[in-house]
């Protein structure tokens, strides 16, 4: 079974631009979560999508948004990029059922550099 | 809020045991996880433990949980150079949010 794929793997953008990152979950997984990883803040939860609906959201400004398609693929968008948005953006997929156990499988990430 | 804390660095010799420690924050977290991240890669789920367990063994990995002290440890037996990576502990602090809270990671360096 193919793992979680993220495209593109690397991206360089200029301050003020916007960017869209894509994540394809493992086949059969309906939940997709996004995390931001930076040296200063570590790994931080952005949001989770399940069945095309945002189910949970972290503490990030409204410039960060996402969506999920009917095939469970997800995209996240960052508008008006700031230097501090430079990070590794990780996507994780899981079956998405109820309960407290989250067996999340992570993709390789998209490394975004804002100049 | 409070952070999930881990030591930053651990160096061991090949063949020795490694013990990576973590102090988590929320006594109501029901599952605690260990992830591994190799350079240029995403996170790999290594193992997890349910909060009503004290210990879990999975091949070379042993997880110990001290719920009273909110202390979690990962022991890797017979550490190999391929185990060199960053190890993250994580808790599901806000179970309703379905989001993991991660520690800052421990870089394990295995010397031949």
PDB file of C-alpha atoms in Angstrom:
ATOM      1  CA  UNK A   1       0.000   0.000   0.000  1.00  0.00           C
ATOM      2  CA  UNK A   2       1.421   3.389  -0.947  1.00  0.00           C
ATOM      3  CA  UNK A   3       2.273   5.759   1.870  1.00  0.00           C
ATOM      4  CA  UNK A   4       1.324   9.382   2.357  1.00  0.00           C
ATOM      5  CA  UNK A   5       2.595  11.560  -0.460  1.00  0.00           C
ATOM      6  CA  UNK A   6       3.164  15.292  -0.348  1.00  0.00           C
ATOM      7  CA  UNK A   7       3.870  17.648  -3.206  1.00  0.00           C
ATOM      8  CA  UNK A   8       5.926  19.578  -3.826  1.00  0.00           C
ATOM      9  CA  UNK A   9       8.803  18.460  -1.609  1.00  0.00           C
ATOM     10  CA  UNK A  10      10.553  21.805  -1.718  1.00  0.00           C
ATOM     11  CA  UNK A  11       9.268  25.279  -2.367  1.00  0.00           C
ATOM     12  CA  UNK A  12      10.758  28.764  -2.308  1.00  0.00           C
ATOM     13  CA  UNK A  13       8.418  31.730  -2.134  1.00  0.00           C
ATOM     14  CA  UNK A  14       8.706  35.455  -1.542  1.00  0.00           C
ATOM     15  CA  UNK A  15       7.127  37.359   1.331  1.00  0.00           C
ATOM     16  CA  UNK A  16       3.573  38.382   0.520  1.00  0.00           C
ATOM     17  CA  UNK A  17       2.941  35.542  -1.905  1.00  0.00           C
ATOM     18  CA  UNK A  18       0.611  32.654  -1.281  1.00  0.00           C
ATOM     19  CA  UNK A  19       1.296  28.930  -1.491  1.00  0.00           C
ATOM     20  CA  UNK A  20      -0.680  25.722  -1.808  1.00  0.00           C
ATOM     21  CA  UNK A  21       0.620  22.387  -0.573  1.00  0.00           C
ATOM     22  CA  UNK A  22      -0.912  19.043  -1.424  1.00  0.00           C
ATOM     23  CA  UNK A  23      -1.254  15.786   0.502  1.00  0.00           C
ATOM     24  CA  UNK A  24      -2.533  12.421  -0.686  1.00  0.00           C
ATOM     25  CA  UNK A  25      -3.373  10.086   2.205  1.00  0.00           C
ATOM     26  CA  UNK A  26      -3.036   6.352   2.358  1.00  0.00           C
ATOM     27  CA  UNK A  27      -5.808   4.631   0.436  1.00  0.00           C
ATOM     28  CA  UNK A  28      -8.830   4.163   2.679  1.00  0.00           C
ATOM     29  CA  UNK A  29      -7.787   6.840   5.161  1.00  0.00           C
ATOM     30  CA  UNK A  30     -10.343   9.584   5.574  1.00  0.00           C
ATOM     31  CA  UNK A  31      -8.602  11.855   8.064  1.00  0.00           C
ATOM     32  CA  UNK A  32      -5.797  14.204   7.100  1.00  0.00           C
ATOM     33  CA  UNK A  33      -3.956  16.348   9.638  1.00  0.00           C
ATOM     34  CA  UNK A  34      -1.400  19.056   8.993  1.00  0.00           C
ATOM     35  CA  UNK A  35       1.508  19.995  11.245  1.00  0.00           C
ATOM     36  CA  UNK A  36       4.137  22.709  11.002  1.00  0.00           C
ATOM     37  CA  UNK A  37       7.682  21.877  12.103  1.00  0.00           C
ATOM     38  CA  UNK A  38      10.187  24.643  12.833  1.00  0.00           C
ATOM     39  CA  UNK A  39      13.433  24.640  14.826  1.00  0.00           C
ATOM     40  CA  UNK A  40      12.050  27.206  17.240  1.00  0.00           C
ATOM     41  CA  UNK A  41       8.500  26.001  17.840  1.00  0.00           C
ATOM     42  CA  UNK A  42       8.869  22.317  17.066  1.00  0.00           C
ATOM     43  CA  UNK A  43       5.887  20.391  15.783  1.00  0.00           C
ATOM     44  CA  UNK A  44       2.593  22.227  15.989  1.00  0.00           C
ATOM     45  CA  UNK A  45      -0.858  21.077  14.922  1.00  0.00           C
ATOM     46  CA  UNK A  46      -2.502  23.155  12.211  1.00  0.00           C
ATOM     47  CA  UNK A  47      -5.812  21.436  11.442  1.00  0.00           C
ATOM     48  CA  UNK A  48      -7.516  18.136  10.704  1.00  0.00           C
ATOM     49  CA  UNK A  49      -9.937  17.304   7.928  1.00  0.00           C
ATOM     50  CA  UNK A  50     -12.326  14.383   7.853  1.00  0.00           C
ATOM     51  CA  UNK A  51     -14.869  13.675   5.141  1.00  0.00           C
ATOM     52  CA  UNK A  52     -14.249  17.053   3.499  1.00  0.00           C
ATOM     53  CA  UNK A  53     -14.914  18.966   6.735  1.00  0.00           C
ATOM     54  CA  UNK A  54     -12.473  20.684   9.033  1.00  0.00           C
ATOM     55  CA  UNK A  55     -12.933  18.777  12.252  1.00  0.00           C
ATOM     56  CA  UNK A  56     -10.236  20.398  14.385  1.00  0.00           C
ATOM     57  CA  UNK A  57      -8.067  23.478  14.271  1.00  0.00           C
ATOM     58  CA  UNK A  58      -4.889  24.567  16.007  1.00  0.00           C
ATOM     59  CA  UNK A  59      -3.829  28.031  17.064  1.00  0.00           C
ATOM     60  CA  UNK A  60      -2.706  29.484  13.769  1.00  0.00           C
ATOM     61  CA  UNK A  61      -3.858  32.714  12.121  1.00  0.00           C
ATOM     62  CA  UNK A  62      -6.497  32.754   9.415  1.00  0.00           C
ATOM     63  CA  UNK A  63      -3.806  33.013   6.746  1.00  0.00           C
ATOM     64  CA  UNK A  64      -3.509  29.253   7.115  1.00  0.00           C
ATOM     65  CA  UNK A  65      -6.395  27.371   5.587  1.00  0.00           C
ATOM     66  CA  UNK A  66      -7.096  24.012   4.095  1.00  0.00           C
ATOM     67  CA  UNK A  67      -9.595  21.830   2.378  1.00  0.00           C
ATOM     68  CA  UNK A  68     -10.246  18.199   1.657  1.00  0.00           C
ATOM     69  CA  UNK A  69     -11.647  16.676  -1.486  1.00  0.00           C
ATOM     70  CA  UNK A  70     -14.045  13.784  -1.890  1.00  0.00           C
ATOM     71  CA  UNK A  71     -11.126  11.414  -2.552  1.00  0.00           C
ATOM     72  CA  UNK A  72      -9.629  12.469   0.834  1.00  0.00           C
ATOM     73  CA  UNK A  73      -6.753  14.362  -0.758  1.00  0.00           C
ATOM     74  CA  UNK A  74      -6.079  17.568   1.090  1.00  0.00           C
ATOM     75  CA  UNK A  75      -4.524  20.900   0.344  1.00  0.00           C
ATOM     76  CA  UNK A  76      -3.352  23.609   2.676  1.00  0.00           C
ATOM     77  CA  UNK A  77      -2.951  27.216   1.678  1.00  0.00           C
ATOM     78  CA  UNK A  78      -0.930  29.960   3.275  1.00  0.00           C
ATOM     79  CA  UNK A  79      -1.667  33.482   2.112  1.00  0.00           C
ATOM     80  CA  UNK A  80       0.448  36.609   2.550  1.00  0.00           C
ATOM     81  CA  UNK A  81       3.544  34.631   3.407  1.00  0.00           C
ATOM     82  CA  UNK A  82       5.841  35.835   6.180  1.00  0.00           C
ATOM     83  CA  UNK A  83       9.452  34.901   6.822  1.00  0.00           C
ATOM     84  CA  UNK A  84       8.311  33.003   9.916  1.00  0.00           C
ATOM     85  CA  UNK A  85       6.232  30.667   7.772  1.00  0.00           C
ATOM     86  CA  UNK A  86       9.445  28.976   6.610  1.00  0.00           C
ATOM     87  CA  UNK A  87       9.055  25.449   7.910  1.00  0.00           C
ATOM     88  CA  UNK A  88       8.594  21.794   7.133  1.00  0.00           C
ATOM     89  CA  UNK A  89       4.886  21.148   6.636  1.00  0.00           C
ATOM     90  CA  UNK A  90       3.909  17.597   7.468  1.00  0.00           C
ATOM     91  CA  UNK A  91       0.729  15.855   6.543  1.00  0.00           C
ATOM     92  CA  UNK A  92      -0.534  12.800   8.407  1.00  0.00           C
ATOM     93  CA  UNK A  93      -3.319  10.455   7.486  1.00  0.00           C
ATOM     94  CA  UNK A  94      -5.347   8.074   9.591  1.00  0.00           C
ATOM     95  CA  UNK A  95      -8.521   6.063   9.303  1.00  0.00           C
ATOM     96  CA  UNK A  96     -10.268   8.816  11.210  1.00  0.00           C
ATOM     97  CA  UNK A  97     -12.706   6.843  13.310  1.00  0.00           C
ATOM     98  CA  UNK A  98     -13.839   7.917  16.725  1.00  0.00           C
ATOM     99  CA  UNK A  99     -11.802   7.270  19.842  1.00  0.00           C
ATOM    100  CA  UNK A 100      -8.649   8.558  21.441  1.00  0.00           C
ATOM    101  CA  UNK A 101      -6.151   6.509  19.504  1.00  0.00           C
ATOM    102  CA  UNK A 102      -4.661   8.279  16.529  1.00  0.00           C
ATOM    103  CA  UNK A 103      -2.476   5.990  14.453  1.00  0.00           C
ATOM    104  CA  UNK A 104      -1.230   8.691  12.170  1.00  0.00           C
ATOM    105  CA  UNK A 105       1.056   8.009   9.242  1.00  0.00           C
ATOM    106  CA  UNK A 106       3.166  10.938   8.163  1.00  0.00           C
ATOM    107  CA  UNK A 107       4.325  11.978   4.730  1.00  0.00           C
ATOM    108  CA  UNK A 108       7.874  13.198   3.996  1.00  0.00           C
ATOM    109  CA  UNK A 109       6.826  16.832   4.253  1.00  0.00           C
ATOM    110  CA  UNK A 110       7.065  19.935   2.112  1.00  0.00           C
ATOM    111  CA  UNK A 111       9.920  22.247   2.987  1.00  0.00           C
ATOM    112  CA  UNK A 112       8.813  25.826   2.433  1.00  0.00           C
ATOM    113  CA  UNK A 113      11.356  28.632   2.409  1.00  0.00           C
ATOM    114  CA  UNK A 114      10.105  32.206   2.420  1.00  0.00           C
ATOM    115  CA  UNK A 115      12.599  34.873   1.328  1.00  0.00           C
TER     116      UNK A 115
ATOM    117  CA  UNK B   1       0.796  25.975  28.185  1.00  0.00           C
ATOM    118  CA  UNK B   2       3.318  23.574  29.590  1.00  0.00           C
ATOM    119  CA  UNK B   3       5.636  21.798  27.180  1.00  0.00           C
ATOM    120  CA  UNK B   4       6.280  18.117  26.662  1.00  0.00           C
ATOM    121  CA  UNK B   5       9.941  17.929  27.654  1.00  0.00           C
ATOM    122  CA  UNK B   6      12.750  15.825  26.297  1.00  0.00           C
ATOM    123  CA  UNK B   7      16.504  16.016  26.582  1.00  0.00           C
ATOM    124  CA  UNK B   8      18.062  17.330  23.385  1.00  0.00           C
ATOM    125  CA  UNK B   9      20.841  14.872  22.710  1.00  0.00           C
ATOM    126  CA  UNK B  10      21.955  11.333  23.505  1.00  0.00           C
ATOM    127  CA  UNK B  11      25.082   9.583  22.284  1.00  0.00           C
ATOM    128  CA  UNK B  12      25.627   5.832  22.650  1.00  0.00           C
ATOM    129  CA  UNK B  13      27.918   3.187  21.217  1.00  0.00           C
ATOM    130  CA  UNK B  14      26.646   0.595  18.797  1.00  0.00           C
ATOM    131  CA  UNK B  15      25.377  -2.451  20.662  1.00  0.00           C
ATOM    132  CA  UNK B  16      24.588  -0.550  23.861  1.00  0.00           C
ATOM    133  CA  UNK B  17      21.079   0.235  25.074  1.00  0.00           C
ATOM    134  CA  UNK B  18      19.646   3.719  24.596  1.00  0.00           C
ATOM    135  CA  UNK B  19      17.117   5.275  26.944  1.00  0.00           C
ATOM    136  CA  UNK B  20      15.250   8.363  25.799  1.00  0.00           C
ATOM    137  CA  UNK B  21      13.161  10.160  28.403  1.00  0.00           C
ATOM    138  CA  UNK B  22      10.105  12.352  28.160  1.00  0.00           C
ATOM    139  CA  UNK B  23       7.970  14.243  30.651  1.00  0.00           C
ATOM    140  CA  UNK B  24       4.473  14.912  29.447  1.00  0.00           C
ATOM    141  CA  UNK B  25       1.904  17.316  30.777  1.00  0.00           C
ATOM    142  CA  UNK B  26      -1.643  16.031  30.824  1.00  0.00           C
ATOM    143  CA  UNK B  27      -2.603  13.208  33.140  1.00  0.00           C
ATOM    144  CA  UNK B  28      -5.765  12.730  31.096  1.00  0.00           C
ATOM    145  CA  UNK B  29      -3.828  11.852  27.936  1.00  0.00           C
ATOM    146  CA  UNK B  30      -4.944   8.351  27.105  1.00  0.00           C
ATOM    147  CA  UNK B  31      -2.260   7.404  24.602  1.00  0.00           C
ATOM    148  CA  UNK B  32       1.409   8.303  24.468  1.00  0.00           C
ATOM    149  CA  UNK B  33       3.476   7.820  21.356  1.00  0.00           C
ATOM    150  CA  UNK B  34       7.047   7.596  20.186  1.00  0.00           C
ATOM    151  CA  UNK B  35       7.941   8.765  16.697  1.00  0.00           C
ATOM    152  CA  UNK B  36      11.254   8.616  14.834  1.00  0.00           C
ATOM    153  CA  UNK B  37      12.398  11.175  12.277  1.00  0.00           C
ATOM    154  CA  UNK B  38      15.352  10.532  10.017  1.00  0.00           C
ATOM    155  CA  UNK B  39      17.034  13.360   8.078  1.00  0.00           C
ATOM    156  CA  UNK B  40      14.856  14.646   5.257  1.00  0.00           C
ATOM    157  CA  UNK B  41      11.974  12.380   6.184  1.00  0.00           C
ATOM    158  CA  UNK B  42       8.625  12.605   7.903  1.00  0.00           C
ATOM    159  CA  UNK B  43       7.728  11.003  11.205  1.00  0.00           C
ATOM    160  CA  UNK B  44       7.553   7.259  11.635  1.00  0.00           C
ATOM    161  CA  UNK B  45       5.330   5.886  14.377  1.00  0.00           C
ATOM    162  CA  UNK B  46       7.499   3.508  16.408  1.00  0.00           C
ATOM    163  CA  UNK B  47       5.216   2.479  19.206  1.00  0.00           C
ATOM    164  CA  UNK B  48       2.575   3.742  21.594  1.00  0.00           C
ATOM    165  CA  UNK B  49       1.305   2.913  25.049  1.00  0.00           C
ATOM    166  CA  UNK B  50      -2.132   3.178  26.572  1.00  0.00           C
ATOM    167  CA  UNK B  51      -2.216   5.143  29.796  1.00  0.00           C
ATOM    168  CA  UNK B  52      -3.402   2.206  31.916  1.00  0.00           C
ATOM    169  CA  UNK B  53      -0.249   0.254  31.070  1.00  0.00           C
ATOM    170  CA  UNK B  54       3.122   0.459  32.824  1.00  0.00           C
ATOM    171  CA  UNK B  55       5.213  -1.163  30.165  1.00  0.00           C
ATOM    172  CA  UNK B  56       5.048  -2.265  26.574  1.00  0.00           C
ATOM    173  CA  UNK B  57       7.668  -4.269  24.703  1.00  0.00           C
ATOM    174  CA  UNK B  58       7.922  -4.448  20.942  1.00  0.00           C
ATOM    175  CA  UNK B  59      11.011  -6.296  19.686  1.00  0.00           C
ATOM    176  CA  UNK B  60      13.994  -4.076  20.570  1.00  0.00           C
ATOM    177  CA  UNK B  61      11.785  -1.311  21.933  1.00  0.00           C
ATOM    178  CA  UNK B  62      10.534  -1.069  25.514  1.00  0.00           C
ATOM    179  CA  UNK B  63       8.277   1.732  26.644  1.00  0.00           C
ATOM    180  CA  UNK B  64       7.946   2.491  30.351  1.00  0.00           C
ATOM    181  CA  UNK B  65       5.228   4.735  31.704  1.00  0.00           C
ATOM    182  CA  UNK B  66       5.149   6.291  35.167  1.00  0.00           C
ATOM    183  CA  UNK B  67       1.779   7.955  35.239  1.00  0.00           C
ATOM    184  CA  UNK B  68       2.233   9.409  38.715  1.00  0.00           C
ATOM    185  CA  UNK B  69       5.315  11.350  37.580  1.00  0.00           C
ATOM    186  CA  UNK B  70       4.041  11.801  33.995  1.00  0.00           C
ATOM    187  CA  UNK B  71       7.278  10.236  32.798  1.00  0.00           C
ATOM    188  CA  UNK B  72       7.663   8.192  29.656  1.00  0.00           C
ATOM    189  CA  UNK B  73      10.786   6.460  28.435  1.00  0.00           C
ATOM    190  CA  UNK B  74      11.827   4.572  25.329  1.00  0.00           C
ATOM    191  CA  UNK B  75      14.548   1.966  25.618  1.00  0.00           C
ATOM    192  CA  UNK B  76      16.205   0.688  22.462  1.00  0.00           C
ATOM    193  CA  UNK B  77      18.132  -2.518  23.000  1.00  0.00           C
ATOM    194  CA  UNK B  78      21.246  -3.350  20.946  1.00  0.00           C
ATOM    195  CA  UNK B  79      21.290   0.104  19.368  1.00  0.00           C
ATOM    196  CA  UNK B  80      22.437   0.151  15.741  1.00  0.00           C
ATOM    197  CA  UNK B  81      23.812   2.976  13.580  1.00  0.00           C
ATOM    198  CA  UNK B  82      20.517   2.902  11.681  1.00  0.00           C
ATOM    199  CA  UNK B  83      18.806   4.001  14.878  1.00  0.00           C
ATOM    200  CA  UNK B  84      20.500   7.402  14.630  1.00  0.00           C
ATOM    201  CA  UNK B  85      17.621   9.859  14.275  1.00  0.00           C
ATOM    202  CA  UNK B  86      15.481  12.310  16.229  1.00  0.00           C
ATOM    203  CA  UNK B  87      12.936  10.710  18.555  1.00  0.00           C
ATOM    204  CA  UNK B  88       9.760  12.513  19.537  1.00  0.00           C
ATOM    205  CA  UNK B  89       7.341  11.646  22.277  1.00  0.00           C
ATOM    206  CA  UNK B  90       3.757  12.835  21.838  1.00  0.00           C
ATOM    207  CA  UNK B  91       0.547  12.870  23.817  1.00  0.00           C
ATOM    208  CA  UNK B  92      -3.071  13.279  22.796  1.00  0.00           C
ATOM    209  CA  UNK B  93      -3.551  16.093  25.292  1.00  0.00           C
ATOM    210  CA  UNK B  94      -6.894  17.378  24.048  1.00  0.00           C
ATOM    211  CA  UNK B  95      -8.636  14.195  23.073  1.00  0.00           C
ATOM    212  CA  UNK B  96     -11.592  16.007  21.559  1.00  0.00           C
ATOM    213  CA  UNK B  97      -9.308  17.860  19.173  1.00  0.00           C
ATOM    214  CA  UNK B  98      -7.655  14.745  17.754  1.00  0.00           C
ATOM    215  CA  UNK B  99      -4.318  16.516  17.714  1.00  0.00           C
ATOM    216  CA  UNK B 100      -0.985  15.323  19.036  1.00  0.00           C
ATOM    217  CA  UNK B 101       1.268  17.491  21.203  1.00  0.00           C
ATOM    218  CA  UNK B 102       4.901  16.698  20.551  1.00  0.00           C
ATOM    219  CA  UNK B 103       8.047  17.112  22.571  1.00  0.00           C
ATOM    220  CA  UNK B 104      11.012  18.959  21.118  1.00  0.00           C
ATOM    221  CA  UNK B 105      12.763  15.748  20.132  1.00  0.00           C
ATOM    222  CA  UNK B 106      15.908  13.909  21.263  1.00  0.00           C
ATOM    223  CA  UNK B 107      18.697  13.482  18.755  1.00  0.00           C
ATOM    224  CA  UNK B 108      20.204  10.017  19.148  1.00  0.00           C
ATOM    225  CA  UNK B 109      23.701   9.574  17.800  1.00  0.00           C
ATOM    226  CA  UNK B 110      25.016   6.024  17.590  1.00  0.00           C
ATOM    227  CA  UNK B 111      28.780   5.707  17.349  1.00  0.00           C
ATOM    228  CA  UNK B 112      30.266   2.621  15.709  1.00  0.00           C
TER     229      UNK B 112
END
